[in-house]
Short mmCIF file of C-alpha atoms in Angstrom, two decimals:
data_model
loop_
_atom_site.label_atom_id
_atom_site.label_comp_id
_atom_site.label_asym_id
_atom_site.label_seq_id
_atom_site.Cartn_x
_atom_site.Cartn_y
_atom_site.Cartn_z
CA UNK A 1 72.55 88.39 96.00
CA UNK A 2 71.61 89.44 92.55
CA UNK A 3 73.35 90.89 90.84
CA UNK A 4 72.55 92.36 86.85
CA UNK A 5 73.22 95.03 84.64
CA UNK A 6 71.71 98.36 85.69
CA UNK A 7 69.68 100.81 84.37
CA UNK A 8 68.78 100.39 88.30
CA UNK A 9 70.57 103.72 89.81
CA UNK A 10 72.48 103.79 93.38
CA UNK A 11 70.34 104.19 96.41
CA UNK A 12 70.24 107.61 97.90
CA UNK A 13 69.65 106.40 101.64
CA UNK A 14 72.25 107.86 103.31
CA UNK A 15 71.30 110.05 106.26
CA UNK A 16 72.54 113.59 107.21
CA UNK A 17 73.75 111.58 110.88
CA UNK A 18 75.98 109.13 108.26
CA UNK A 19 77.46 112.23 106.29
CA UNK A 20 78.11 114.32 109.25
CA UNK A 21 80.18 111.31 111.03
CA UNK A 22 81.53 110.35 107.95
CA UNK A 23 82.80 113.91 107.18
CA UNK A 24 84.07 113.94 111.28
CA UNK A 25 85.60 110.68 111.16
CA UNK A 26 87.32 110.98 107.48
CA UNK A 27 90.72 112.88 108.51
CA UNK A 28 91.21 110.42 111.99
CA UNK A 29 93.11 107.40 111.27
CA UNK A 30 96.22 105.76 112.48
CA UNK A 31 98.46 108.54 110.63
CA UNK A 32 96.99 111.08 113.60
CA UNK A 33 96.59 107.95 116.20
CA UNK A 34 99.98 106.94 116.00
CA UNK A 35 102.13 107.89 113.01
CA UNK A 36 102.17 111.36 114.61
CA UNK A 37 104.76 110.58 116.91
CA UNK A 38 107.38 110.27 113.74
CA UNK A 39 106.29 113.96 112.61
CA UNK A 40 106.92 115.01 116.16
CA UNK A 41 110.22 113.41 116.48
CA UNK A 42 111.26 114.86 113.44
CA UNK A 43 109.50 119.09 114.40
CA UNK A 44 110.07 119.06 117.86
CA UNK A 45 107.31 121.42 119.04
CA UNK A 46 107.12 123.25 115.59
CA UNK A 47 105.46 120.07 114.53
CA UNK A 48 102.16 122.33 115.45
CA UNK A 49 103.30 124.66 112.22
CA UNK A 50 103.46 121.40 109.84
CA UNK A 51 100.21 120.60 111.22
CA UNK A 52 98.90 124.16 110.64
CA UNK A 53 100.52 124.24 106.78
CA UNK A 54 98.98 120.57 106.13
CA UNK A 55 95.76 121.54 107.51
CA UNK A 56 95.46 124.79 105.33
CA UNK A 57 96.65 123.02 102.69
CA UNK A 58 93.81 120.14 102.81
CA UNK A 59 91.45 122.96 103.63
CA UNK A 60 92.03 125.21 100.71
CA UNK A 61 91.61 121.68 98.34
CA UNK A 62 88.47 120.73 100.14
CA UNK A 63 87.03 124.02 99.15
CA UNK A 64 87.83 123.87 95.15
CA UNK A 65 86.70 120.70 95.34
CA UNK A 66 83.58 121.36 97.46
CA UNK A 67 82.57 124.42 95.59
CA UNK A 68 82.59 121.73 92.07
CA UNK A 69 80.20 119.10 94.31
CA UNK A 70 77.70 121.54 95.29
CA UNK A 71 77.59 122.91 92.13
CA UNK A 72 76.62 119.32 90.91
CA UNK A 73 77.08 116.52 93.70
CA UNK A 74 78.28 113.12 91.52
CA UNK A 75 79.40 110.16 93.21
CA UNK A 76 82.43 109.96 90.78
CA UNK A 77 83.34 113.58 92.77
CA UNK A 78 86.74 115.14 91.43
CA UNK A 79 87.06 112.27 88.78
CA UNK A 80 84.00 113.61 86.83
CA UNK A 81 84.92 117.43 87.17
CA UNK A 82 88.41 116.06 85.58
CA UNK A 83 86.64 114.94 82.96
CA UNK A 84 84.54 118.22 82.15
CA UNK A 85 87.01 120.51 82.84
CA UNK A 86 90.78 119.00 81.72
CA UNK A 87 89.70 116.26 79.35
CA UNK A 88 88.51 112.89 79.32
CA UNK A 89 91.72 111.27 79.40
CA UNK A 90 92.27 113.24 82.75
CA UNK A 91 89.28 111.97 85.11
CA UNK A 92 89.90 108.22 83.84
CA UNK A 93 93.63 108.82 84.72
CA UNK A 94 92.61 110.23 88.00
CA UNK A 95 89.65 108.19 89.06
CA UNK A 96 92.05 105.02 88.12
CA UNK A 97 94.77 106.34 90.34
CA UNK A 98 92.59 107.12 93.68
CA UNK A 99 90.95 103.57 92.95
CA UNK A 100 94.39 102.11 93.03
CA UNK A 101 95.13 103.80 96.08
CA UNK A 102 91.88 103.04 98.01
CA UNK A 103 92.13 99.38 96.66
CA UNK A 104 95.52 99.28 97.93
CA UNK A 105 94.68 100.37 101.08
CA UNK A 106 92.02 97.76 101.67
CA UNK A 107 94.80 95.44 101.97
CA UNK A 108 97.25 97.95 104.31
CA UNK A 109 94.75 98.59 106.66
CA UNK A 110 93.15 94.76 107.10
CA UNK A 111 97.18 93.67 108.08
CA UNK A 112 98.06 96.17 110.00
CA UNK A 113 94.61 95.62 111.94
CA UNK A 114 95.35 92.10 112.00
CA UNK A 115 98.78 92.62 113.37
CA UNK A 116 97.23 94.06 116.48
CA UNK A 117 94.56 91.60 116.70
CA UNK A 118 96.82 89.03 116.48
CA UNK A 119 98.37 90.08 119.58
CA UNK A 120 95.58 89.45 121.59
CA UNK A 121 94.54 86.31 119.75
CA UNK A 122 98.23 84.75 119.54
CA UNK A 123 96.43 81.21 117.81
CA UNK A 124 95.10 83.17 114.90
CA UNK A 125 97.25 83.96 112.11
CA UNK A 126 97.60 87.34 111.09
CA UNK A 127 97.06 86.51 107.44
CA UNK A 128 93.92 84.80 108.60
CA UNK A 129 92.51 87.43 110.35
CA UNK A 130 93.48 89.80 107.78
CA UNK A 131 91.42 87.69 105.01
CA UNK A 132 88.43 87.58 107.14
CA UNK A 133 88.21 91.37 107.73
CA UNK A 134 88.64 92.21 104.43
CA UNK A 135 85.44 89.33 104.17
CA UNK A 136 83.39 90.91 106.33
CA UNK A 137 83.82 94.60 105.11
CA UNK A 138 83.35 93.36 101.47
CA UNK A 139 79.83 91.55 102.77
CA UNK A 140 78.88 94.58 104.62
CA UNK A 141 79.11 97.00 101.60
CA UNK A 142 77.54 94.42 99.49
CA UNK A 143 74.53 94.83 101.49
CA UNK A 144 73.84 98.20 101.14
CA UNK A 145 75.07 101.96 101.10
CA UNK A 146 73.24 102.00 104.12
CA UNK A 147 74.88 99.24 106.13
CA UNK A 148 78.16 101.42 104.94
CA UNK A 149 76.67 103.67 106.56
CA UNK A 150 75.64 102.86 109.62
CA UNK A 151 78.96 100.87 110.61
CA UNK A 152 81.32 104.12 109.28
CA UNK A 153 78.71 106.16 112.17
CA UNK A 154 79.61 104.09 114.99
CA UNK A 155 83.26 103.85 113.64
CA UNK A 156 84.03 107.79 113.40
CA UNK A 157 81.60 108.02 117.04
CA UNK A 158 84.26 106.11 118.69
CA UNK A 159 87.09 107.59 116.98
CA UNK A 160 85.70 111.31 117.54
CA UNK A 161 84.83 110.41 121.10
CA UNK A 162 88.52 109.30 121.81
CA UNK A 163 89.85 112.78 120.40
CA UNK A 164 87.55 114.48 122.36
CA UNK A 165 88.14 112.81 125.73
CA UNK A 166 91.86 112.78 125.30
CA UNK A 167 91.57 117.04 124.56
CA UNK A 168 89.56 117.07 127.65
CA UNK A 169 92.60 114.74 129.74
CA UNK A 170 95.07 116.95 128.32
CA UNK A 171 93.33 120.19 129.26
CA UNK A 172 93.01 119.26 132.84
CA UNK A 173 96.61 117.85 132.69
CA UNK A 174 97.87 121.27 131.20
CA UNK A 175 95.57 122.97 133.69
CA UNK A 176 97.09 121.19 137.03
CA UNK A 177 93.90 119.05 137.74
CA UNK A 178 95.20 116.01 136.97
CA UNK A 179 98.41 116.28 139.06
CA UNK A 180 101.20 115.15 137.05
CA UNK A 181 105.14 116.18 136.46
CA UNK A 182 105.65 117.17 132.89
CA UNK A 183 102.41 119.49 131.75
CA UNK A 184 103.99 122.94 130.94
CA UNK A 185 104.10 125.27 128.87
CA UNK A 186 107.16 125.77 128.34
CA UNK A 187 107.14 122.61 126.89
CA UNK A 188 105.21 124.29 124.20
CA UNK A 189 107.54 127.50 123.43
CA UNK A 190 110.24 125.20 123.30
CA UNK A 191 112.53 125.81 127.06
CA UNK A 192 113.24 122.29 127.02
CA UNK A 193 115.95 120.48 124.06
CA UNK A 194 116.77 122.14 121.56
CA UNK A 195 114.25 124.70 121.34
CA UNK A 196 110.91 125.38 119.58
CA UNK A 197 112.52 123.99 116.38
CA UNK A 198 115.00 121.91 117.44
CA UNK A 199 115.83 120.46 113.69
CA UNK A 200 115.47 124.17 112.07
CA UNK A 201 113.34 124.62 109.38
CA UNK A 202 114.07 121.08 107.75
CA UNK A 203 112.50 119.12 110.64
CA UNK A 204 109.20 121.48 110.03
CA UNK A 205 109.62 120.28 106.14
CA UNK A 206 110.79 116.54 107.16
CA UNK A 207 106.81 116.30 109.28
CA UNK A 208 104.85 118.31 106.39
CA UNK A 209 104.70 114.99 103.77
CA UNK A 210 103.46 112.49 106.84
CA UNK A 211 101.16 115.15 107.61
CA UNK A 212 99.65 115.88 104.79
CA UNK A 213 99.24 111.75 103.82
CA UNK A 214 97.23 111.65 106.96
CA UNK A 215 94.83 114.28 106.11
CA UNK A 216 93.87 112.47 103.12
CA UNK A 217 90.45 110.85 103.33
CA UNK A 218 88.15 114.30 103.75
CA UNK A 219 86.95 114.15 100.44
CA UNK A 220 85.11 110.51 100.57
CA UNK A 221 82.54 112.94 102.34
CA UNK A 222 81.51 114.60 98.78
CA UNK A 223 81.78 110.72 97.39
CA UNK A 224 79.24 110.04 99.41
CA UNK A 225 77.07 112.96 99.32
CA UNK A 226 76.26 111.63 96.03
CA UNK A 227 73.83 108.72 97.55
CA UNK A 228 72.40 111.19 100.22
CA UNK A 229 69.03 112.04 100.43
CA UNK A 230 70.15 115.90 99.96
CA UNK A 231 73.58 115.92 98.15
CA UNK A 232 73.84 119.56 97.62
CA UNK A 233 73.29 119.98 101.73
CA UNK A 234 75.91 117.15 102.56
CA UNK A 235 78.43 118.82 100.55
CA UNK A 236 78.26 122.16 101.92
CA UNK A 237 78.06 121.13 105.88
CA UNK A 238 80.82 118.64 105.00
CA UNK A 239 83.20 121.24 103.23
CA UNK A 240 82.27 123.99 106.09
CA UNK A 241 83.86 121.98 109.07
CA UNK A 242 87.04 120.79 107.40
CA UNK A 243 88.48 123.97 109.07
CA UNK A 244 86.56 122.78 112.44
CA UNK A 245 87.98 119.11 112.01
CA UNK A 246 91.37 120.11 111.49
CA UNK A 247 91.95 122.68 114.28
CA UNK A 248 90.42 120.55 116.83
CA UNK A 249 91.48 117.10 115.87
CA UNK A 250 94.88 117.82 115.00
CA UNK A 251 96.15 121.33 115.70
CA UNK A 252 94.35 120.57 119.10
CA UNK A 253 95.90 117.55 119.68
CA UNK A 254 99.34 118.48 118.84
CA UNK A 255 99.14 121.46 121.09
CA UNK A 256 97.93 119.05 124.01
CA UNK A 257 101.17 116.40 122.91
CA UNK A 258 103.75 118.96 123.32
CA UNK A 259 102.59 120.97 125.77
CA UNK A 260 101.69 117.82 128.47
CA UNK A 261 105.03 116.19 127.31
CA UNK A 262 108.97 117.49 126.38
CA UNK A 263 109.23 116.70 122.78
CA UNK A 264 111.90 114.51 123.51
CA UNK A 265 110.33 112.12 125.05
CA UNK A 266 108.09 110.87 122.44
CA UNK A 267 108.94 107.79 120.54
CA UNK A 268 108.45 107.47 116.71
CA UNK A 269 106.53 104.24 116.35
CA UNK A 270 104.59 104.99 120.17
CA UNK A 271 101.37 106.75 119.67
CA UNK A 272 102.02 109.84 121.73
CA UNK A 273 98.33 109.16 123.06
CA UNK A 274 99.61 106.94 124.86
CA UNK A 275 102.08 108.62 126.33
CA UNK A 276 100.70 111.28 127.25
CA UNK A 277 97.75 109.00 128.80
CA UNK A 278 100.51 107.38 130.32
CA UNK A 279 101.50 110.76 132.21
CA UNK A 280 98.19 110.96 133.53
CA UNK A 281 99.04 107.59 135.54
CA UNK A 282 96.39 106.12 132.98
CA UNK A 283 97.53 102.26 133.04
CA UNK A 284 95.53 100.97 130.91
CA UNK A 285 95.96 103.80 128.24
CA UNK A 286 98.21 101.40 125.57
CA UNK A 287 95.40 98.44 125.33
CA UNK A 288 92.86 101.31 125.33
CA UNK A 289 94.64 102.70 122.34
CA UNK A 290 95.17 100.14 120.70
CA UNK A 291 91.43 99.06 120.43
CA UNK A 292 90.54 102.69 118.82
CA UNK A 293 93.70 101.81 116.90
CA UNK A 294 92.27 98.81 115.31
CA UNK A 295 88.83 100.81 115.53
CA UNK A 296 90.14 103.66 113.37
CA UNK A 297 92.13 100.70 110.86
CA UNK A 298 88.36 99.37 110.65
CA UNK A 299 86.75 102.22 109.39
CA UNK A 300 89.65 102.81 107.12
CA UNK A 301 89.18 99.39 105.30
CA UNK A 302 85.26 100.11 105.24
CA UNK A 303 85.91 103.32 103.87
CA UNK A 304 88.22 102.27 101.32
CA UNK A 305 86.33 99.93 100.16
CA UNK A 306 83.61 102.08 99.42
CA UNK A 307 85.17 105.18 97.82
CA UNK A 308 86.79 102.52 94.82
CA UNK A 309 83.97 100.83 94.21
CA UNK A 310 82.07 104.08 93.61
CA UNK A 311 85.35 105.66 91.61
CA UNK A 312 85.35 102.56 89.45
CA UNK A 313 81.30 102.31 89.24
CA UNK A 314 81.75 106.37 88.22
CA UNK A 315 84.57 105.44 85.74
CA UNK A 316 82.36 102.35 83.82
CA UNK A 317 79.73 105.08 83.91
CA UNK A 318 81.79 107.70 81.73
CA UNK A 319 83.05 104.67 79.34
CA UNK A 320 86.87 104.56 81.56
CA UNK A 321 85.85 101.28 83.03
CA UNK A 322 84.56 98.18 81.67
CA UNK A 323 80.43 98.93 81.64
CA UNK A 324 79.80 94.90 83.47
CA UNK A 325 81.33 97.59 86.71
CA UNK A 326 77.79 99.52 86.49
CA UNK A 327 75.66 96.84 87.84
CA UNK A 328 73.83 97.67 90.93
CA UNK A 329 71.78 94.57 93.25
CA UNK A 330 68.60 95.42 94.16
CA UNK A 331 69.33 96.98 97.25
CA UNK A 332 71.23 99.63 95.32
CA UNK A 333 75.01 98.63 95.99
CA UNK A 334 77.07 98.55 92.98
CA UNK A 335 77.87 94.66 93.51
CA UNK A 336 80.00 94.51 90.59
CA UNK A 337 82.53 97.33 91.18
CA UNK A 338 82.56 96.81 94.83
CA UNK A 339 83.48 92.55 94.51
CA UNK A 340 86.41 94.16 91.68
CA UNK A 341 87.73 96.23 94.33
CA UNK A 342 87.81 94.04 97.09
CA UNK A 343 90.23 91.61 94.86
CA UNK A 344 92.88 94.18 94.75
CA UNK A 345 92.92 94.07 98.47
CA UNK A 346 92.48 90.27 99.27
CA UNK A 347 95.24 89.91 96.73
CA UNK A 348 97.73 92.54 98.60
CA UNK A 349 96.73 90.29 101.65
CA UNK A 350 98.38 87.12 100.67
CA UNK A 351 100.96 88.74 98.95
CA UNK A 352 101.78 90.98 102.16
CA UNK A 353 102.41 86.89 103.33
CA UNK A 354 103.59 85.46 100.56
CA UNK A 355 106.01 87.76 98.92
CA UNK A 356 106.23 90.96 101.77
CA UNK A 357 109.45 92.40 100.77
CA UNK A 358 108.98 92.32 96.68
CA UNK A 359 105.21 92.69 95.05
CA UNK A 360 103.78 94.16 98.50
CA UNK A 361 106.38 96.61 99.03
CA UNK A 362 106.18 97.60 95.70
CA UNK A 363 102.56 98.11 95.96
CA UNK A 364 102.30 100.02 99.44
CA UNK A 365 105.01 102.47 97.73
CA UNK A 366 102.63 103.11 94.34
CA UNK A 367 100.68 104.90 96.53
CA UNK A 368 102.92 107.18 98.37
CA UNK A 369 102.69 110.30 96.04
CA UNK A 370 99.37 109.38 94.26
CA UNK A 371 97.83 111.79 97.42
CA UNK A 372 99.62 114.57 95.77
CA UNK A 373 98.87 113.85 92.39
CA UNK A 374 95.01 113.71 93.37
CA UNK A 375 94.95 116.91 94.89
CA UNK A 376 96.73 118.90 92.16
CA UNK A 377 94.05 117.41 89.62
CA UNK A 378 91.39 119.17 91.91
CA UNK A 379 93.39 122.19 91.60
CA UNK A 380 93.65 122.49 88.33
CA UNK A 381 90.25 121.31 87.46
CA UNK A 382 88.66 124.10 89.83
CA UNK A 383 90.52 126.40 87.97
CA UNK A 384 89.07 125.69 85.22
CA UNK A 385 85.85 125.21 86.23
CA UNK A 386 84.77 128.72 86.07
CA UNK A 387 85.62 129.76 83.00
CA UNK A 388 83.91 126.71 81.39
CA UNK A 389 80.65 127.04 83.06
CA UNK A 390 80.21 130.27 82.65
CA UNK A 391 80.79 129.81 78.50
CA UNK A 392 77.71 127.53 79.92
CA UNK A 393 75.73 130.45 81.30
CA UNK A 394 76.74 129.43 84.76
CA UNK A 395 78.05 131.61 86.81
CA UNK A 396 79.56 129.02 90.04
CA UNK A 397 80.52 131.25 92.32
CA UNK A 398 77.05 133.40 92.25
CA UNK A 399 75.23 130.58 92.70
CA UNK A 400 73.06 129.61 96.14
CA UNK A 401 74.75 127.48 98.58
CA UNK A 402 77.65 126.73 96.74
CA UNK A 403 81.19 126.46 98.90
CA UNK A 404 82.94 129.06 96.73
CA UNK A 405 86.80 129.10 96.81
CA UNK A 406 88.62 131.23 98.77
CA UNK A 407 91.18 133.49 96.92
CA UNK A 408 89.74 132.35 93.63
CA UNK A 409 92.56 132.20 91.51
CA UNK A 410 95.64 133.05 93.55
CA UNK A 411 95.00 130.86 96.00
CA UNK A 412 94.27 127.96 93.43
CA UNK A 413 98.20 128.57 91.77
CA UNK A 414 99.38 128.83 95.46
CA UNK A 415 98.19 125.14 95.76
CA UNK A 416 99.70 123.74 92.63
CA UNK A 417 102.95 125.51 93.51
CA UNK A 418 102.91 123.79 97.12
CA UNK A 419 101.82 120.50 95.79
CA UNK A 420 104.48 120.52 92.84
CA UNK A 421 106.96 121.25 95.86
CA UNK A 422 105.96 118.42 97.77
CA UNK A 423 107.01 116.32 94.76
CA UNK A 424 110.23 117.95 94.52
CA UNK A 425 111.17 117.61 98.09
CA UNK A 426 110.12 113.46 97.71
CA UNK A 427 112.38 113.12 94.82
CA UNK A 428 115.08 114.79 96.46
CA UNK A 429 114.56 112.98 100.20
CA UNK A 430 116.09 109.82 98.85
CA UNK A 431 115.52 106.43 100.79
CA UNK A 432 111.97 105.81 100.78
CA UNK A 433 110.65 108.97 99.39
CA UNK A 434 112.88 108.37 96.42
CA UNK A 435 110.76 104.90 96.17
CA UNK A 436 107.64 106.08 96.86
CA UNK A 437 107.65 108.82 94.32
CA UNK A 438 109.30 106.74 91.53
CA UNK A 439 106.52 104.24 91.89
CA UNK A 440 104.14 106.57 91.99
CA UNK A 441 105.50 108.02 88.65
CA UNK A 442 104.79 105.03 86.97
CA UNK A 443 101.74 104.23 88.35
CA UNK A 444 100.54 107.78 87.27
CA UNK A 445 102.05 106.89 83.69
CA UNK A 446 100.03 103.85 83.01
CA UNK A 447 96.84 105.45 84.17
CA UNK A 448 97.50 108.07 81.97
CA UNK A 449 98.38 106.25 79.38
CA UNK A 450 94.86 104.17 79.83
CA UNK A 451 93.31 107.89 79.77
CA UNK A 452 94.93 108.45 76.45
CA UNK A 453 93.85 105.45 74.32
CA UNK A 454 90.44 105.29 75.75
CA UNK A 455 89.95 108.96 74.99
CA UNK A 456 91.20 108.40 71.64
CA UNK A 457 88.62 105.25 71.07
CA UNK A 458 86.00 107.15 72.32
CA UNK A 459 86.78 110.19 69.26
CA UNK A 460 86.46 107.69 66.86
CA UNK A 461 82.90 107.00 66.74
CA UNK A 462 81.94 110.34 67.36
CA UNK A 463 84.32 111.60 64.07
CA UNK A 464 82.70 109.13 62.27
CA UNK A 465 79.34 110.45 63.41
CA UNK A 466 80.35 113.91 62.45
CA UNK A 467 81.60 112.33 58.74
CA UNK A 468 78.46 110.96 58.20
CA UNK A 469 76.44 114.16 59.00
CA UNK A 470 78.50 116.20 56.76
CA UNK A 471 77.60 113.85 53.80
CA UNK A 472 74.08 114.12 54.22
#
């Protein structure tokens, strides 16, 4: 494939089927499939509130961030309204850090996929397999936004399917239709151990940070309304049914967990899927899972791979990356930022093999608090936003079809206040929380940092500019 550098611009081929599924799909990964049970163990039945707090929470940044893209839909998304509204030094520092994270994850989600693979295909190392995905995703995306596209579709189909059909199960379980022993809903209210809140108010707080790291993912949706045929459009359906997504896919599903199942009988590590499949004298319900398991791992790794190659093609475009990451093939893709990215992740592959409980570790924990970090940049750049465009003579929230924020500006403070606390709470967790936010700190120094001096480089030409007027 050709590859040189562009004026040539991304291709806009993306259809309104690939942004709805991609908007559907975004928020349902293995954190809802399976790492749910933890938050459940740890709430009791008052996980449902932690879910309801997360899910307000993602919905309230979703709409400062979606009323920014449909003011002006950019592929670089919350990076470039960083840039216009904090500084320059903040949307390199930001579109850096959510490249790190998605690059990161490229290499996550291929192992843990290949862990489960594995299983089934005991001759095949899992390092192997691992390698191969991470091959075929990066080939895939090399082809064309539209062969992102299409595969994300069928990915998020299968994944939204699954939710559906298990709310379906669990209604006719909770109903009495599908006989069974434990469906009640007294379950729900909390009759059984301990109560509705059987760890008090902690527990709730313990399942809020897993919760909220699982929701992340809704905004590649306005990343990739930027190479839709109708950005403004994409942005506005995808922003409108982030409140949809989140009551049915995981307020729902919570509500069918606990209510089919005591509390106490889920397992933190068991997807509670499966259990509660399991209850419905559904056999097969663990391999089942397991395939939309690896399914949802899949779409992950596609998905990541996409959303930092377009943060770092963004970045090279504002002068924060090297401008050899704007070249686009022929077919559109943006060759060069996407091969960069897939690197990162082929690298956290062998080291996950090589060295798993030094340099991997360490680089699975740089991302742990970087979710936070993102957000709060979206908060405070929204903020902002207003006051700037309207010294522009634009007024944001007046305009036609924009997703205007709620609450507009209490609501925006409430957000930084409940993000900041978030922090707080994973500095004082200790253990791994202590870890994950310490790395995180420094990974959100450097990029910083990087902000900083290119910020300051970039001044320097245009003072001299300015010195050189003044003399004439």
């Amino acid at each position: 494939m050709s590859i040189e550098p562009s004026p040539r611009a991304l291709a806009h081929t993306l259809r309104a089927r690939h942004l709805s599924m991609i908007a559907l799909g975004g928020v349902i990964g293995a954190g809802l499939l399976v790492a749910s049970s933890g938050a459940i163990v740890s709430a009791g039945p008052a996980v449902v509130l932690a879910y309801a707090g997360g899910g307000l929470l993602v919905v309230l940044v979703m709409r400062m961030l979606g009323e920014m893209a449909s003011v002006s839909p950019e592929t670089g998304s919350f990076s470039s309204y960083a840039s216009r509204f904090i500084g320059h030094w903040a949307g390199t520092a930001v579109g850096w850090l959510y490249w790190w994270f998605w690059s990161v994850a490229v290499g996550i989600e291929a192992t843990a996929a290949a862990v489960i693979i594995s299983e089934w295909v005991p001759a095949l190392p899992q390092w192997v397999c691992a390698l191969a995905l991470t091959v075929l995703f990066l080939v895939i995306n090399l082809v064309s936004v539209g062969s992102f596209g299409e595969f994300e579709f069928w990915f998020s189909s299968i994944k939204v399917g699954t939710i559906v059909a298990f709310l379906i199960v669990g209604v006719l379980l909770i109903a009495g239709v599908i006989p069974n022993g434990t469906a009640s809903l007294g379950n729900l209210v909390g009759e059984g151990a301990g109560g509705f809140m059987p760890h008090g108010i902690g527990g709730v707080l313990a399942a809020f940070l897993p919760v909220v790291f699982s929701m992340f993912g809704a905004e590649v949706a306005t990343i990739a309304a930027g190479e839709s045929m109708h950005p403004r459009d994409a942005v506005r359906k995808a922003v409108n049914s982030v409140v949809a997504r989140i009551l049915l896919f995981y307020i729902g599903s919570m509500l069918v967990v606990v209510t089919v199942l005591p509390w106490d009988r889920i397992q933190a590590g068991v997807s509670p899927f499966v259990s509660v499949l399991d209850a419905a004298g559904f056999a097969w319900a663990g391999t089942a899972m397991n395939v939309i398991v690896v399914t949802a791992l899949l779409s992950t790794l596609n998905a990541a791979l996409y959303s930092s190659s377009r943060m770092v093609f963004s970045l090279a475009q504002r002068g924060g990356a090297p401008r050899s990451m704007t070249r686009v093939s022929r077919r559109g893709a943006p060759s060069a930022a996407i091969l960069f990215s897939a690197v990162i992740g082929l690298v956290c592959v062998v080291l996950n093999y090589t060295a798993p409980d030094a340099v991997f570790s360490f680089l699975v924990n740089s991302t742990g608090g970087l979710v936070i970090v993102i957000w709060a940049v979206i908060a405070v750049s929204q903020l902002r936003s207003r006051r700037i465009l309207a010294g522009q003579g634009i007024d944001a929230a007046a305009q036609e079809g924009v997703s205007r924020m709620w609450g507009f500006p209490v609501l925006n403070w409430v957000v930084i206040a409940a993000l900041a606390g978030l922090l707080i709470s994973m500095f004082f967790a200790g253990g791994q929380r202590l870890v994950e936010v310490t790395t995180s700190a420094i990974v959100t120094a450097l990029a910083v940092t990087v902000g900083l001096v290119l910020q300051r480089r970039r001044a320097v030409p245009d003072q001299l500019v300015e010195e050189r007027r003044a003399r004439l």
